[in-house]
C-alpha cells in the first residue's frame, strides 16, 4: 500500500465490517454506540501496523462523525450517520493555500442561493479525499466578518460543482490519500449546514481539539509498532557472539524509548478520558499531541538505528514507520501551535 500510495477498497470494507468506522455512532443508527476513548484505542491499535489506516479511521471518527454528531440537525444525523457507519468514508476540509496554521484565513466563499448555498474555492491537504463520500467543508459567508463569517457544510461528492483534484506524493503515510478539493459554485442545500451560519469557527476549533487526541493515538501506535520490531530484531541479531539485546547500551536505549512511549500513552489516554467525562481538555489535548509526535519520531528513529543497514532499506518495516512519524508534528496543528496553546492555558 505504501508503494502504490493507496488503501484497497476491500480493506476499507473490512474496517466497516469490524465496526471501527462508526465507533461513536449510536447503535440505533447502525454504529457501535461506544465512546471517544474507544476510537482512540482503535486508532492506536491500527497505527501499530500502518499509520495510514490509523489516520483513515481517526479522521472518520474524531473529526467527521464527531462534528456531525455534535453539530448536525436530527435530520442530518438520521440521514448521514448510518452511511458513515456502514460504507461511506468521511473527510474534513479546512486547510487552504493561504490558511494552514492560520486556519481562519479562509478564501472559500459560500453565497446564498435558492434553497441553499453555492461554495467556491480550493481546499488543500485533505486527508481521505480520494476515498471519501462526504466532506465537512468550511467556507465564509462574509469575508468582512473575519472568523465570524465561517460556516461549516456537509458536502456530498455527488453535489454539482464539487471535484477532487491533485493527489499529493508524500514522504510518509503514503497509502492515506491527501488531495486538493475544487469547489466551483458547488450547490449545497441549506439542510447540509453544520451548526449555525457564521459559527463554523466553533465547529472547527472544538472538533480539532478532539482530533489532536486522535493524532496522539496514531503516534503512540506507530511508536509501539516500531519498538516491537526493534526489540524482536535485537533479540535475533548477533554480533560479537551474542544477541545485541544483551549489550547494556542497547538495553538502555530500549528502556528509555519504552518509558517515553508509556508517558505519551498516559497523556493520550488522560485527554481522551477527560473528553468523555465532559471536563475541559484543551491543554491536555495539545500536550498529548505535542509529546506523542516528538516521541514517535525519536522511537522510530531509534528503531532504524538499531536495525543498522537493514533499517535503511525497504525489506523491513521500520524505515516506513520512521517516514510516517514526521507528519505527527505537522498536521492538525503544528508542534509550535500546540506549544502556543499550552502556554496560553498556563499564563
PDB file of N, CA, C and O in Angstrom, residues 166-204:
ATOM      1  N   UNK A 166      -5.713  17.309  -7.407  1.00  0.00           N
ATOM      2  CA  UNK A 166      -4.412  16.649  -7.353  1.00  0.00           C
ATOM      3  C   UNK A 166      -4.217  15.873  -6.050  1.00  0.00           C
ATOM      4  O   UNK A 166      -4.524  16.350  -4.968  1.00  0.00           O
ATOM      5  N   UNK A 167      -3.674  14.668  -6.200  1.00  0.00           N
ATOM      6  CA  UNK A 167      -3.289  13.860  -5.047  1.00  0.00           C
ATOM      7  C   UNK A 167      -1.812  14.088  -4.767  1.00  0.00           C
ATOM      8  O   UNK A 167      -0.976  13.999  -5.667  1.00  0.00           O
ATOM      9  N   UNK A 168      -1.462  14.372  -3.509  1.00  0.00           N
ATOM     10  CA  UNK A 168      -0.080  14.679  -3.149  1.00  0.00           C
ATOM     11  C   UNK A 168       0.776  13.413  -3.075  1.00  0.00           C
ATOM     12  O   UNK A 168       0.309  12.355  -2.666  1.00  0.00           O
ATOM     13  N   UNK A 169       2.028  13.549  -3.486  1.00  0.00           N
ATOM     14  CA  UNK A 169       3.014  12.458  -3.424  1.00  0.00           C
ATOM     15  C   UNK A 169       3.863  12.702  -2.184  1.00  0.00           C
ATOM     16  O   UNK A 169       4.731  13.568  -2.176  1.00  0.00           O
ATOM     17  N   UNK A 170       3.616  11.943  -1.111  1.00  0.00           N
ATOM     18  CA  UNK A 170       4.103  12.303   0.209  1.00  0.00           C
ATOM     19  C   UNK A 170       5.305  11.470   0.669  1.00  0.00           C
ATOM     20  O   UNK A 170       5.563  10.383   0.178  1.00  0.00           O
ATOM     21  N   UNK A 171       5.988  12.005   1.678  1.00  0.00           N
ATOM     22  CA  UNK A 171       7.098  11.315   2.334  1.00  0.00           C
ATOM     23  C   UNK A 171       6.614  10.090   3.096  1.00  0.00           C
ATOM     24  O   UNK A 171       7.181   8.999   2.974  1.00  0.00           O
ATOM     25  N   UNK A 172       5.596  10.271   3.903  1.00  0.00           N
ATOM     26  CA  UNK A 172       5.088   9.197   4.751  1.00  0.00           C
ATOM     27  C   UNK A 172       3.582   9.070   4.662  1.00  0.00           C
ATOM     28  O   UNK A 172       2.943   9.762   3.881  1.00  0.00           O
ATOM     29  N   UNK A 173       3.010   8.213   5.482  1.00  0.00           N
ATOM     30  CA  UNK A 173       1.593   7.806   5.414  1.00  0.00           C
ATOM     31  C   UNK A 173       1.096   7.867   3.960  1.00  0.00           C
ATOM     32  O   UNK A 173       0.062   8.447   3.656  1.00  0.00           O
ATOM     33  N   UNK A 174       1.846   7.219   3.099  1.00  0.00           N
ATOM     34  CA  UNK A 174       1.607   7.347   1.661  1.00  0.00           C
ATOM     35  C   UNK A 174       0.299   6.691   1.206  1.00  0.00           C
ATOM     36  O   UNK A 174      -0.325   7.146   0.249  1.00  0.00           O
ATOM     37  N   UNK A 175      -0.124   5.646   1.889  1.00  0.00           N
ATOM     38  CA  UNK A 175      -1.369   4.996   1.480  1.00  0.00           C
ATOM     39  C   UNK A 175      -2.588   5.859   1.790  1.00  0.00           C
ATOM     40  O   UNK A 175      -3.633   5.720   1.161  1.00  0.00           O
ATOM     41  N   UNK A 176      -2.436   6.752   2.764  1.00  0.00           N
ATOM     42  CA  UNK A 176      -3.505   7.692   3.086  1.00  0.00           C
ATOM     43  C   UNK A 176      -3.540   8.786   2.017  1.00  0.00           C
ATOM     44  O   UNK A 176      -2.539   9.457   1.776  1.00  0.00           O
ATOM     45  N   UNK A 177      -4.690   8.955   1.388  1.00  0.00           N
ATOM     46  CA  UNK A 177      -4.771   9.956   0.318  1.00  0.00           C
ATOM     47  C   UNK A 177      -4.826  11.367   0.906  1.00  0.00           C
ATOM     48  O   UNK A 177      -5.496  11.628   1.905  1.00  0.00           O
ATOM     49  N   UNK A 178      -4.081  12.270   0.295  1.00  0.00           N
ATOM     50  CA  UNK A 178      -4.085  13.688   0.647  1.00  0.00           C
ATOM     51  C   UNK A 178      -4.248  14.462  -0.650  1.00  0.00           C
ATOM     52  O   UNK A 178      -3.360  14.438  -1.498  1.00  0.00           O
ATOM     53  N   UNK A 179      -5.380  15.128  -0.819  1.00  0.00           N
ATOM     54  CA  UNK A 179      -5.707  15.740  -2.115  1.00  0.00           C
ATOM     55  C   UNK A 179      -6.240  17.156  -1.925  1.00  0.00           C
ATOM     56  O   UNK A 179      -6.604  17.578  -0.831  1.00  0.00           O
ATOM     57  N   UNK A 180      -6.306  17.880  -3.065  1.00  0.00           N
ATOM     58  CA  UNK A 180      -6.993  19.162  -3.074  1.00  0.00           C
ATOM     59  C   UNK A 180      -8.455  18.923  -3.453  1.00  0.00           C
ATOM     60  O   UNK A 180      -8.793  17.923  -4.101  1.00  0.00           O
ATOM     61  N   UNK A 181      -9.305  19.831  -3.009  1.00  0.00           N
ATOM     62  CA  UNK A 181     -10.716  19.814  -3.386  1.00  0.00           C
ATOM     63  C   UNK A 181     -11.027  21.069  -4.174  1.00  0.00           C
ATOM     64  O   UNK A 181     -10.552  22.156  -3.839  1.00  0.00           O
ATOM     65  N   UNK A 182     -11.810  20.904  -5.231  1.00  0.00           N
ATOM     66  CA  UNK A 182     -12.186  22.031  -6.085  1.00  0.00           C
ATOM     67  C   UNK A 182     -13.687  22.248  -5.975  1.00  0.00           C
ATOM     68  O   UNK A 182     -14.477  21.327  -6.219  1.00  0.00           O
ATOM     69  N   UNK A 183     -14.061  23.453  -5.582  1.00  0.00           N
ATOM     70  CA  UNK A 183     -15.473  23.814  -5.453  1.00  0.00           C
ATOM     71  C   UNK A 183     -15.769  24.947  -6.417  1.00  0.00           C
ATOM     72  O   UNK A 183     -15.239  26.051  -6.277  1.00  0.00           O
ATOM     73  N   UNK A 184     -16.587  24.663  -7.415  1.00  0.00           N
ATOM     74  CA  UNK A 184     -16.906  25.623  -8.465  1.00  0.00           C
ATOM     75  C   UNK A 184     -18.411  25.854  -8.461  1.00  0.00           C
ATOM     76  O   UNK A 184     -19.167  25.142  -9.102  1.00  0.00           O
ATOM     77  N   UNK A 185     -18.842  26.836  -7.664  1.00  0.00           N
ATOM     78  CA  UNK A 185     -20.277  27.055  -7.467  1.00  0.00           C
ATOM     79  C   UNK A 185     -20.963  25.763  -7.041  1.00  0.00           C
ATOM     80  O   UNK A 185     -22.026  25.405  -7.554  1.00  0.00           O
ATOM     81  N   UNK A 186     -20.319  25.063  -6.107  1.00  0.00           N
ATOM     82  CA  UNK A 186     -20.852  23.794  -5.622  1.00  0.00           C
ATOM     83  C   UNK A 186     -22.170  24.033  -4.883  1.00  0.00           C
ATOM     84  O   UNK A 186     -22.237  24.816  -3.929  1.00  0.00           O
ATOM     85  N   UNK A 187     -23.192  23.342  -5.312  1.00  0.00           N
ATOM     86  CA  UNK A 187     -24.533  23.552  -4.774  1.00  0.00           C
ATOM     87  C   UNK A 187     -24.744  22.700  -3.521  1.00  0.00           C
ATOM     88  O   UNK A 187     -24.708  21.469  -3.574  1.00  0.00           O
ATOM     89  N   UNK A 188     -24.970  23.367  -2.385  1.00  0.00           N
ATOM     90  CA  UNK A 188     -25.163  22.684  -1.103  1.00  0.00           C
ATOM     91  C   UNK A 188     -26.506  23.114  -0.520  1.00  0.00           C
ATOM     92  O   UNK A 188     -26.738  24.316  -0.325  1.00  0.00           O
ATOM     93  N   UNK A 189     -27.401  22.176  -0.250  1.00  0.00           N
ATOM     94  CA  UNK A 189     -28.702  22.562   0.314  1.00  0.00           C
ATOM     95  C   UNK A 189     -28.562  23.121   1.723  1.00  0.00           C
ATOM     96  O   UNK A 189     -27.624  22.788   2.458  1.00  0.00           O
ATOM     97  N   UNK A 190     -29.489  23.964   2.108  1.00  0.00           N
ATOM     98  CA  UNK A 190     -29.444  24.586   3.433  1.00  0.00           C
ATOM     99  C   UNK A 190     -29.478  23.535   4.543  1.00  0.00           C
ATOM    100  O   UNK A 190     -28.906  23.739   5.622  1.00  0.00           O
ATOM    101  N   UNK A 191     -30.122  22.414   4.282  1.00  0.00           N
ATOM    102  CA  UNK A 191     -30.199  21.341   5.288  1.00  0.00           C
ATOM    103  C   UNK A 191     -28.838  20.753   5.613  1.00  0.00           C
ATOM    104  O   UNK A 191     -28.686  20.057   6.624  1.00  0.00           O
ATOM    105  N   UNK A 192     -27.824  21.020   4.770  1.00  0.00           N
ATOM    106  CA  UNK A 192     -26.487  20.484   4.982  1.00  0.00           C
ATOM    107  C   UNK A 192     -25.548  21.484   5.668  1.00  0.00           C
ATOM    108  O   UNK A 192     -24.341  21.250   5.701  1.00  0.00           O
ATOM    109  N   UNK A 193     -26.103  22.572   6.194  1.00  0.00           N
ATOM    110  CA  UNK A 193     -25.306  23.454   7.051  1.00  0.00           C
ATOM    111  C   UNK A 193     -25.087  22.733   8.382  1.00  0.00           C
ATOM    112  O   UNK A 193     -26.022  22.185   8.973  1.00  0.00           O
ATOM    113  N   UNK A 194     -23.842  22.721   8.851  1.00  0.00           N
ATOM    114  CA  UNK A 194     -23.495  22.033  10.102  1.00  0.00           C
ATOM    115  C   UNK A 194     -23.349  23.077  11.200  1.00  0.00           C
ATOM    116  O   UNK A 194     -22.439  23.916  11.161  1.00  0.00           O
ATOM    117  N   UNK A 195     -24.265  23.042  12.157  1.00  0.00           N
ATOM    118  CA  UNK A 195     -24.266  24.082  13.180  1.00  0.00           C
ATOM    119  C   UNK A 195     -24.929  25.342  12.668  1.00  0.00           C
ATOM    120  O   UNK A 195     -25.729  25.310  11.720  1.00  0.00           O
ATOM    121  N   UNK A 196     -24.585  26.485  13.252  1.00  0.00           N
ATOM    122  CA  UNK A 196     -25.205  27.755  12.876  1.00  0.00           C
ATOM    123  C   UNK A 196     -24.381  28.458  11.798  1.00  0.00           C
ATOM    124  O   UNK A 196     -23.161  28.326  11.752  1.00  0.00           O
ATOM    125  N   UNK A 197     -25.068  29.203  10.959  1.00  0.00           N
ATOM    126  CA  UNK A 197     -24.387  30.019   9.960  1.00  0.00           C
ATOM    127  C   UNK A 197     -23.545  31.076  10.682  1.00  0.00           C
ATOM    128  O   UNK A 197     -24.024  31.760  11.585  1.00  0.00           O
ATOM    129  N   UNK A 198     -22.284  31.179  10.276  1.00  0.00           N
ATOM    130  CA  UNK A 198     -21.387  32.133  10.913  1.00  0.00           C
ATOM    131  C   UNK A 198     -20.742  31.626  12.196  1.00  0.00           C
ATOM    132  O   UNK A 198     -19.961  32.340  12.830  1.00  0.00           O
ATOM    133  N   UNK A 199     -21.043  30.393  12.574  1.00  0.00           N
ATOM    134  CA  UNK A 199     -20.461  29.817  13.788  1.00  0.00           C
ATOM    135  C   UNK A 199     -19.590  28.601  13.480  1.00  0.00           C
ATOM    136  O   UNK A 199     -19.299  27.786  14.352  1.00  0.00           O
ATOM    137  N   UNK A 200     -19.140  28.505  12.243  1.00  0.00           N
ATOM    138  CA  UNK A 200     -18.316  27.376  11.844  1.00  0.00           C
ATOM    139  C   UNK A 200     -16.972  27.339  12.542  1.00  0.00           C
ATOM    140  O   UNK A 200     -16.372  26.270  12.702  1.00  0.00           O
ATOM    141  N   UNK A 201     -16.499  28.516  12.982  1.00  0.00           N
ATOM    142  CA  UNK A 201     -15.216  28.544  13.699  1.00  0.00           C
ATOM    143  C   UNK A 201     -15.300  27.714  14.978  1.00  0.00           C
ATOM    144  O   UNK A 201     -14.324  27.064  15.371  1.00  0.00           O
ATOM    145  N   UNK A 202     -16.455  27.706  15.615  1.00  0.00           N
ATOM    146  CA  UNK A 202     -16.641  26.922  16.840  1.00  0.00           C
ATOM    147  C   UNK A 202     -16.618  25.424  16.526  1.00  0.00           C
ATOM    148  O   UNK A 202     -16.017  24.632  17.262  1.00  0.00           O
ATOM    149  N   UNK A 203     -17.251  25.044  15.423  1.00  0.00           N
ATOM    150  CA  UNK A 203     -17.208  23.645  14.985  1.00  0.00           C
ATOM    151  C   UNK A 203     -15.762  23.228  14.738  1.00  0.00           C
ATOM    152  O   UNK A 203     -15.313  22.158  15.185  1.00  0.00           O
ATOM    153  N   UNK A 204     -15.013  24.077  14.027  1.00  0.00           N
ATOM    154  CA  UNK A 204     -13.628  23.745  13.680  1.00  0.00           C
ATOM    155  C   UNK A 204     -12.745  23.625  14.909  1.00  0.00           C
ATOM    156  O   UNK A 204     -12.020  22.639  15.092  1.00  0.00           O
TER     157      UNK A 204
END
